[in-house]
PDB file of C-alpha atoms in Angstrom:
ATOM      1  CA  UNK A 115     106.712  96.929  83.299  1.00  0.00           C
ATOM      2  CA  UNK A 116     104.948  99.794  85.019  1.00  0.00           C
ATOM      3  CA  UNK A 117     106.988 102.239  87.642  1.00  0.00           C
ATOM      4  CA  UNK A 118     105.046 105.018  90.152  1.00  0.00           C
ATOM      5  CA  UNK A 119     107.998 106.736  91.486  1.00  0.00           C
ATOM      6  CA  UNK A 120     106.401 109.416  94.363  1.00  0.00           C
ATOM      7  CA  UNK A 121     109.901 111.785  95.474  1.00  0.00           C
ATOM      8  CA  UNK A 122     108.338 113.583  98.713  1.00  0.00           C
ATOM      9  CA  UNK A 123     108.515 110.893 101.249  1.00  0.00           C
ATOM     10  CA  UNK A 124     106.779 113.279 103.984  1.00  0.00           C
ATOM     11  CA  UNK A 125     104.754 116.457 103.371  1.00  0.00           C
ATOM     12  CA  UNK A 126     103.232 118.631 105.744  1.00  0.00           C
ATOM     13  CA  UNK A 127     100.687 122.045 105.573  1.00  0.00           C
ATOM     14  CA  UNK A 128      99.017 124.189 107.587  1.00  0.00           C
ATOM     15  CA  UNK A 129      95.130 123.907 108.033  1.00  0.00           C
ATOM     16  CA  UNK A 130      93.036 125.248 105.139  1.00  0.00           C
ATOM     17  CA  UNK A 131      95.909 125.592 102.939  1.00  0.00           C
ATOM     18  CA  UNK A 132      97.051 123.996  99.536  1.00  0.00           C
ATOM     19  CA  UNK A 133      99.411 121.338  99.208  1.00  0.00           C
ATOM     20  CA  UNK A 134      99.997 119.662  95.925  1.00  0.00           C
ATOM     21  CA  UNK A 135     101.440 115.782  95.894  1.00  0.00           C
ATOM     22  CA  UNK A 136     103.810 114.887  93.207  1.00  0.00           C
ATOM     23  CA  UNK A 137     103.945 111.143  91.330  1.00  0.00           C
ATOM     24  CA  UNK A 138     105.922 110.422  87.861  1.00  0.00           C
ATOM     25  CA  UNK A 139     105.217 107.112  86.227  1.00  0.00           C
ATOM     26  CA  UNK A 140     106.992 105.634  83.071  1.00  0.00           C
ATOM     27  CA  UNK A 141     105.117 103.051  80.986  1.00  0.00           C
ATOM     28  CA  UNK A 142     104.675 102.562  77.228  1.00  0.00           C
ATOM     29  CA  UNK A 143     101.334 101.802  77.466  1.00  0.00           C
ATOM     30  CA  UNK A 144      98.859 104.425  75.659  1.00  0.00           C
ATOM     31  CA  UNK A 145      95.648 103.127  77.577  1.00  0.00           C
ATOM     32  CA  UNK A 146      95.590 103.265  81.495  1.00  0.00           C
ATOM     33  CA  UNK A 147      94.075 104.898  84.472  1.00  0.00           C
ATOM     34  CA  UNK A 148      95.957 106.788  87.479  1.00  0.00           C
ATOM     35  CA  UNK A 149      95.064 107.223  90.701  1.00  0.00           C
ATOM     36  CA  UNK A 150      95.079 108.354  94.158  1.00  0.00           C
ATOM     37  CA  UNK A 151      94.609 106.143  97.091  1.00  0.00           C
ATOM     38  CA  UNK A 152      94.813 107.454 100.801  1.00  0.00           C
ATOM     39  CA  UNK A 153      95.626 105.302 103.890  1.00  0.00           C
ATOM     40  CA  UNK A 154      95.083 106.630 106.692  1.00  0.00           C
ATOM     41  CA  UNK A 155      96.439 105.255 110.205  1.00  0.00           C
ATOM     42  CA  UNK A 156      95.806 101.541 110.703  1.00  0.00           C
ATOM     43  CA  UNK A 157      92.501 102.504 108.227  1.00  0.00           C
ATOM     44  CA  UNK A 158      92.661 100.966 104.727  1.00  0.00           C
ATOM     45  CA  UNK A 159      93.424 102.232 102.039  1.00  0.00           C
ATOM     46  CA  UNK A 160      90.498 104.286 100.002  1.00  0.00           C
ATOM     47  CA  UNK A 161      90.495 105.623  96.615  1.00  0.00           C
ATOM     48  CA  UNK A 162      90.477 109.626  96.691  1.00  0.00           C
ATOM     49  CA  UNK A 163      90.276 110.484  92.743  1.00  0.00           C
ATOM     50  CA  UNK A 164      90.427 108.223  89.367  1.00  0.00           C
ATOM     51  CA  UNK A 165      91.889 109.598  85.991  1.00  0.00           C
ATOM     52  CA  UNK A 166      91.233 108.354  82.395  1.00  0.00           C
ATOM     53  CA  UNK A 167      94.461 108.629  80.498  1.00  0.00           C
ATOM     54  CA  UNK A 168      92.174 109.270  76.925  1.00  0.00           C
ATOM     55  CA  UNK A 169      90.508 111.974  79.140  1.00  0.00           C
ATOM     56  CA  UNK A 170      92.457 115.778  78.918  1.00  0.00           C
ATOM     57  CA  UNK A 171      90.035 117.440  81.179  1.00  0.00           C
ATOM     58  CA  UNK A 172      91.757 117.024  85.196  1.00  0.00           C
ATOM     59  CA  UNK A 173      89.757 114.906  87.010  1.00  0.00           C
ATOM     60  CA  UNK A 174      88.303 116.936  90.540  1.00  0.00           C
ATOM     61  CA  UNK A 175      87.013 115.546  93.300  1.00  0.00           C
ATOM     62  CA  UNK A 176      85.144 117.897  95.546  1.00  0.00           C
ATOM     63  CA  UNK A 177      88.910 119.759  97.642  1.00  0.00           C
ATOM     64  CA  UNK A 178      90.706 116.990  95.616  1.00  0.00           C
ATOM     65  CA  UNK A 179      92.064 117.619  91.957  1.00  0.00           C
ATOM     66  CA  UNK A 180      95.135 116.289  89.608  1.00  0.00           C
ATOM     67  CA  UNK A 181      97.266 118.017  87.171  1.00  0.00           C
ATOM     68  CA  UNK A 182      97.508 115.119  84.708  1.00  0.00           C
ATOM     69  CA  UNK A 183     100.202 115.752  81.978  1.00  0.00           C
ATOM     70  CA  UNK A 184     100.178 112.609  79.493  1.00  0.00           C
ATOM     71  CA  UNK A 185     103.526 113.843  77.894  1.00  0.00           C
ATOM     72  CA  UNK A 186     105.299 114.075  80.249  1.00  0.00           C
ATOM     73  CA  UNK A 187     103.723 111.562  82.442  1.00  0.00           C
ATOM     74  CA  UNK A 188     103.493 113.572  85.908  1.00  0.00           C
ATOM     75  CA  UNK A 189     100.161 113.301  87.963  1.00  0.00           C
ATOM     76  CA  UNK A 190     100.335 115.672  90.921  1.00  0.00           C
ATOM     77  CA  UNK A 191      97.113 115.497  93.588  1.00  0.00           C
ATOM     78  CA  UNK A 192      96.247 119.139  94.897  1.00  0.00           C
ATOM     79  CA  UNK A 193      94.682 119.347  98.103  1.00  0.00           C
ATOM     80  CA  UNK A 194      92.695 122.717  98.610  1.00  0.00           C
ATOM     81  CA  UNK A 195      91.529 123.809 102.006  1.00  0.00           C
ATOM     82  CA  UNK A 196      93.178 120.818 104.010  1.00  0.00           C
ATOM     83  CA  UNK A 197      91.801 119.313 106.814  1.00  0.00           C
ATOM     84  CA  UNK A 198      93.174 117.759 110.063  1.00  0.00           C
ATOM     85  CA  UNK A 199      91.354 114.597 108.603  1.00  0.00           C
ATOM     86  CA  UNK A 200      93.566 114.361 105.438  1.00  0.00           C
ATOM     87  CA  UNK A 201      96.549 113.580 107.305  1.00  0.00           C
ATOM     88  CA  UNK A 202      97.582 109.946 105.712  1.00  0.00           C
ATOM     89  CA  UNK A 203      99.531 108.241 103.730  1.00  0.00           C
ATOM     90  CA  UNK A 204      98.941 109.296  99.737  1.00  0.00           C
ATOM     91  CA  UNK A 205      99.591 106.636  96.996  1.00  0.00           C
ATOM     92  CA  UNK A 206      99.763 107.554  93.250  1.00  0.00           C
ATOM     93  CA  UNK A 207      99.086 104.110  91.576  1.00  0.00           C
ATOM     94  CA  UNK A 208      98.886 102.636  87.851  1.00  0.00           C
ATOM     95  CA  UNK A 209      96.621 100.289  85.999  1.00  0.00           C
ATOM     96  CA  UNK A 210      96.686  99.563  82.290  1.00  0.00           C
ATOM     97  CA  UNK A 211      93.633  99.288  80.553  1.00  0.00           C
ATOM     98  CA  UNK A 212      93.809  96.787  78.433  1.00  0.00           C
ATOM     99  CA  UNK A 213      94.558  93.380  81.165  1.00  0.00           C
ATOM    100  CA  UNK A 214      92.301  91.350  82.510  1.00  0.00           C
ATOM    101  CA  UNK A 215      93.422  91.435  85.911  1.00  0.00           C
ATOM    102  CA  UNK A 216      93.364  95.296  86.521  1.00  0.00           C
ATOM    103  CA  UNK A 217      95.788  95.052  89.353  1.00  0.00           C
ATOM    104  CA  UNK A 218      97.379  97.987  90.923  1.00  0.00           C
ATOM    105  CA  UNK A 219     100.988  99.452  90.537  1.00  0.00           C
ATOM    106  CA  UNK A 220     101.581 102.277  93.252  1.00  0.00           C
ATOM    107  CA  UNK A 221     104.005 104.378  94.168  1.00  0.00           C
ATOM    108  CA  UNK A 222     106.230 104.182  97.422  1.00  0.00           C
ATOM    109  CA  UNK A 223     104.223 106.873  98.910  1.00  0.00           C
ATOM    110  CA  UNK A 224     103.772 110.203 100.492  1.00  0.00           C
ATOM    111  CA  UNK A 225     103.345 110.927 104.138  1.00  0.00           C
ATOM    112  CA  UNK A 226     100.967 114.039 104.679  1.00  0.00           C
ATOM    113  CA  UNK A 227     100.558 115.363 108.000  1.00  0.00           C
ATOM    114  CA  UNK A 228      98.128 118.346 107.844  1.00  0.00           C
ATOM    115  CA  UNK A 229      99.039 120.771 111.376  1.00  0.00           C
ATOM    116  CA  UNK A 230      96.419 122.558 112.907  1.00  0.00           C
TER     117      UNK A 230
ATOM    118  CA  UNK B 108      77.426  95.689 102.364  1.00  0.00           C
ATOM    119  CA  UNK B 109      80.243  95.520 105.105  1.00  0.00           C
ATOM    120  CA  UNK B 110      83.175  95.983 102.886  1.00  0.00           C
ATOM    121  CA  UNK B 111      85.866  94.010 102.352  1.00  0.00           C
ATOM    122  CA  UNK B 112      87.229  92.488 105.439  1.00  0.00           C
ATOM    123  CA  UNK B 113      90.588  90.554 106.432  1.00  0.00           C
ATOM    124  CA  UNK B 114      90.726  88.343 109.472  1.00  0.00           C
ATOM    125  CA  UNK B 115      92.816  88.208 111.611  1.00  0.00           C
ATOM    126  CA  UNK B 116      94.050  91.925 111.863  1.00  0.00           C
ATOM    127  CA  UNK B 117      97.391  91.084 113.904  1.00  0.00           C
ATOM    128  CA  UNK B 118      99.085  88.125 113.361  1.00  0.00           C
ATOM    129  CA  UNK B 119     102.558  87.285 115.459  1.00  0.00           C
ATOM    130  CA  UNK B 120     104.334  84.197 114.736  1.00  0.00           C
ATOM    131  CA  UNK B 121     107.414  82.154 115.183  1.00  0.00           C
ATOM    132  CA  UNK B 122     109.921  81.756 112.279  1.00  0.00           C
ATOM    133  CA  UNK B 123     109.364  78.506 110.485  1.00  0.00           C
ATOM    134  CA  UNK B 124     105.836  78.632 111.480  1.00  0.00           C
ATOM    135  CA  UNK B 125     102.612  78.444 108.869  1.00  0.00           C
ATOM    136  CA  UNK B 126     100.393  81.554 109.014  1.00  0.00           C
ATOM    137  CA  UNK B 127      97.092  81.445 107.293  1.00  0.00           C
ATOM    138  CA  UNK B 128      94.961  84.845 106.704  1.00  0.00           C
ATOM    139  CA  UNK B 129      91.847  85.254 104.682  1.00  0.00           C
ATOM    140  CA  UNK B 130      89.927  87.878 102.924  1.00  0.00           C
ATOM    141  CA  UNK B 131      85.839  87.887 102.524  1.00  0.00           C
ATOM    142  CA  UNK B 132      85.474  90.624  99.898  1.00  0.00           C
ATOM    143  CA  UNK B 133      82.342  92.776  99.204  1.00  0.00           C
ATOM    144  CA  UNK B 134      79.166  90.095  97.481  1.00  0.00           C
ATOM    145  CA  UNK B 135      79.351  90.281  93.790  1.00  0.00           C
ATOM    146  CA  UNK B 136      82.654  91.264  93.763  1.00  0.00           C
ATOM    147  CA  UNK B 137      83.995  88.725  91.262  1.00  0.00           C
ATOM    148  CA  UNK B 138      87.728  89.668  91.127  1.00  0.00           C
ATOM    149  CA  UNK B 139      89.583  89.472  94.118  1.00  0.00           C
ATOM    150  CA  UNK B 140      93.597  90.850  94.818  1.00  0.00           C
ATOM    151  CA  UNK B 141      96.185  90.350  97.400  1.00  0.00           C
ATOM    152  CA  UNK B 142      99.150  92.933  97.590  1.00  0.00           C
ATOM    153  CA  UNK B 143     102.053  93.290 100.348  1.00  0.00           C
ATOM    154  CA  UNK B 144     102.776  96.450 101.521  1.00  0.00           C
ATOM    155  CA  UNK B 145     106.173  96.457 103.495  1.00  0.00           C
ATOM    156  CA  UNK B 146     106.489  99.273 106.529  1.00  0.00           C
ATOM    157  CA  UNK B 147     107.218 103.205 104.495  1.00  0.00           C
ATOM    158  CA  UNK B 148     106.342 101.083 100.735  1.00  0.00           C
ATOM    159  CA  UNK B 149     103.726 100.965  98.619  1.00  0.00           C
ATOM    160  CA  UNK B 150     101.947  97.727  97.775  1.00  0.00           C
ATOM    161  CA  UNK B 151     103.311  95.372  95.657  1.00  0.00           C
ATOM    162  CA  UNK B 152     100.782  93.232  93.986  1.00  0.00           C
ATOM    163  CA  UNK B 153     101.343  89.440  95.012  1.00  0.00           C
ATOM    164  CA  UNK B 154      97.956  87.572  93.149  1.00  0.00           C
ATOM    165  CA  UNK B 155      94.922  88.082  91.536  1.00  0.00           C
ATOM    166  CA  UNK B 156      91.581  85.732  91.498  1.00  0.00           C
ATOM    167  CA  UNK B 157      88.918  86.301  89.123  1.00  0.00           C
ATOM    168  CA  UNK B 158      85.976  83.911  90.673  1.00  0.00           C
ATOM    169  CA  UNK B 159      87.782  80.659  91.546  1.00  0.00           C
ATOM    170  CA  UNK B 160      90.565  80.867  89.416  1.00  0.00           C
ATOM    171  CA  UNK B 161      93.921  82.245  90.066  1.00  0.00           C
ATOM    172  CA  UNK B 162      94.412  83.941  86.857  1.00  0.00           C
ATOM    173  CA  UNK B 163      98.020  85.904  87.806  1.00  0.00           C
ATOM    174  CA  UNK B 164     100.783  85.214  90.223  1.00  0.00           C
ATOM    175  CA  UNK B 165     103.617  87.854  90.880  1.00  0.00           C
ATOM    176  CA  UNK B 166     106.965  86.696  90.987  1.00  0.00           C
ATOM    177  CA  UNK B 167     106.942  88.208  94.717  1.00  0.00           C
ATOM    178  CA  UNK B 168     104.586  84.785  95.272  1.00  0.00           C
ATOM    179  CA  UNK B 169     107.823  82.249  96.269  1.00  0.00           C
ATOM    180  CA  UNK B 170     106.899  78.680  96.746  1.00  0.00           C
ATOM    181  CA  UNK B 171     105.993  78.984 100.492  1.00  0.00           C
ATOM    182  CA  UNK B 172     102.998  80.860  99.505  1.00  0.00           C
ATOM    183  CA  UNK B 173      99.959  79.672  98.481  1.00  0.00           C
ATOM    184  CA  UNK B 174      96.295  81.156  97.853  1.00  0.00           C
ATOM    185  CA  UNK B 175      92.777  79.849  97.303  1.00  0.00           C
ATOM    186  CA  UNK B 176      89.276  81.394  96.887  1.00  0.00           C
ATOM    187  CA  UNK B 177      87.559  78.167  97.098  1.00  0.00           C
ATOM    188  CA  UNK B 178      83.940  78.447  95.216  1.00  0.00           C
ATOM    189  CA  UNK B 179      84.828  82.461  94.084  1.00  0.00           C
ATOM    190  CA  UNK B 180      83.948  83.949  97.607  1.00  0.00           C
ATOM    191  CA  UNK B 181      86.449  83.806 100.413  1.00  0.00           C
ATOM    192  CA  UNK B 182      90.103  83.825 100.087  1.00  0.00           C
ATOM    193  CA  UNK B 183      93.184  82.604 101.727  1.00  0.00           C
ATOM    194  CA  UNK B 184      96.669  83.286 101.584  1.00  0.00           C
ATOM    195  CA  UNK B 185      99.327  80.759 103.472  1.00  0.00           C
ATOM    196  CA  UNK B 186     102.759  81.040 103.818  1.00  0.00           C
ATOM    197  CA  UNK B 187     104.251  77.963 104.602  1.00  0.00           C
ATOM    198  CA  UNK B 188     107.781  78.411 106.785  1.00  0.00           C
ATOM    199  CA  UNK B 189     107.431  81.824 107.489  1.00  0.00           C
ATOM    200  CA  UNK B 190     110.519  84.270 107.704  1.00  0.00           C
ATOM    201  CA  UNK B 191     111.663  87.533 108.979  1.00  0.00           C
ATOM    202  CA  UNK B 192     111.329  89.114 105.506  1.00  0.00           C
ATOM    203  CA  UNK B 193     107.642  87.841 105.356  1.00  0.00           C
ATOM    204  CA  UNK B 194     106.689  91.034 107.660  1.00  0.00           C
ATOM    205  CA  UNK B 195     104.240  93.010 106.405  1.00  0.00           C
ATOM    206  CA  UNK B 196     100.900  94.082 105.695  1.00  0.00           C
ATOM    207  CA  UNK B 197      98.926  91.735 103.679  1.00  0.00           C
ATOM    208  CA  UNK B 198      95.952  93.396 101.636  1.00  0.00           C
ATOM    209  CA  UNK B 199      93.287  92.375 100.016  1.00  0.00           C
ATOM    210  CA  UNK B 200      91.270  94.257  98.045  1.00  0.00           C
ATOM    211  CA  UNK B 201      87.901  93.195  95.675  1.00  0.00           C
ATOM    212  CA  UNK B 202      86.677  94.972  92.301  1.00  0.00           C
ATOM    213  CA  UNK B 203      83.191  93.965  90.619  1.00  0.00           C
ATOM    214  CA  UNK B 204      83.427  93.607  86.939  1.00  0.00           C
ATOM    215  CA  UNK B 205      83.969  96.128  84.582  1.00  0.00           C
ATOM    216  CA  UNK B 206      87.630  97.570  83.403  1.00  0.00           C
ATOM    217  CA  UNK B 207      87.257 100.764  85.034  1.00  0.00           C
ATOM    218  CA  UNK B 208      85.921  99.341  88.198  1.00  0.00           C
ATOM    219  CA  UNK B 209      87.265 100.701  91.673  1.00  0.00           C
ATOM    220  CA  UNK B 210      89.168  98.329  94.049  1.00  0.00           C
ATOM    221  CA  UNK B 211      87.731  98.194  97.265  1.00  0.00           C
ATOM    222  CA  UNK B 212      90.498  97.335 100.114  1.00  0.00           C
ATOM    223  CA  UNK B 213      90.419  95.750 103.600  1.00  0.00           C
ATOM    224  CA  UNK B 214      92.249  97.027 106.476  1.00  0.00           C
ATOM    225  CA  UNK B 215      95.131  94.216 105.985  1.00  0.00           C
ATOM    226  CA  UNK B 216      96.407  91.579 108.124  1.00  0.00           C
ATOM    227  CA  UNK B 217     100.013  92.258 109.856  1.00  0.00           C
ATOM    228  CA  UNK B 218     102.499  89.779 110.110  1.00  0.00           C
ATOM    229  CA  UNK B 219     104.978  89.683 112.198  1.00  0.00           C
ATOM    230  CA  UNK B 220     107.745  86.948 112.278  1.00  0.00           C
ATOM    231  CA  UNK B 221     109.633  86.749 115.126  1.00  0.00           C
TER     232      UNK B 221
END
């Protein structure tokens, strides 16, 4: 079985600065994708930025990247220039490859609040 | 396309009582998911449809639940006898096919048993 383990319950930064999200995951799967979801008050949940685990290269998203280290399987989200808007709930979730269903293994979570 | 949507968004009920929710996900969409997500958790994944068929059932899924998607387009999820520990946010989310699809969430149903 798949674990997301996220260790900074709450988070908070300063408009238009950096802040960088940390998730670990342990699985002995070789295939799989990673990701970051964001939930935003009483909003659902929307995915923020997808990562290949065959793929090196860090996936980027526009203010949005990962630092995606397969050995040691970390997958931090970095959030450049942060905006009052990306105050949420962040979710570092799992999904092997190689099932059928595809479903979704996430961490427990990390509350950003982004101060003006 | 409206996205996926959950009806109703607030549910309060009596312990003991049966609460039934469902989930229209986006058209086309032929794999449809329903997770829990407990107050400061992340979601735990309860069941997963592909069309019509229930193809995977989490262990989270006692008896006192049950779930349908009747002719691969709506879904429901009942829970029979409900419980205090059967508060939470009930997700569904939708995927169209393809492995590295993205899921597509709705904005949840809460339950609260009282």
């Amino acid at each position: 079985a798949q674990t997301v383990t996220q260790s900074q319950p709450e988070m908070s930064v300063q408009e238009a600065e950096t802040v960088t999200l940390s998730c670990t995951y342990d699985t002995s799967e070789n295939n799989y994708y990673l990701f970051w979801y964001k939930q935003p008050p009483s909003r659902q949940m929307i995915l923020v930025i997808r990562q290949e685990a065959y793929k090196q290269q860090n996936a980027t998203e526009n203010r949005f990247s990962v630092n995606f280290q397969k050995a040691a399987k970390s997958f931090s989200l970095k959030i450049s220039d942060s905006q009052l808007g990306d105050t949420a709930m962040y979710f570092c979730a799992f999904m092997k490859s190689n099932n059928a269903g595809n479903m979704l293994t996430f961490g427990g979570g990390t509350r950003l609040m982004v101060k003006p | 396309d409206t996205g996926v949507s959950q009806d109703p968004r607030h549910k309060i009920t009596k312990r003991g009582q049966n609460v039934t929710f469902r989930c229209d996900p986006i058209s086309e969409h032929n794999r449809l998911y329903w997770y829990r997500q407990t107050l400061g958790q992340g979601p735990e994944f309860l069941t997963y449809f592909q069309n019509e068929a229930q193809l995977e059932k989490s262990r989270l899924l006692s008896d006192r639940f049950s779930a349908e998607r009747p002719k691969g387009s709506f879904s429901t999820l009942e829970i029979q006898r409900t419980e205090q520990g059967d508060s939470a946010m009930y997700l569904c989310a939708s995927r169209p096919p393809g492995t590295a699809s993205r899921a597509f969430f709705g904005q949840g149903t809460r339950l609260t048993v009282v």
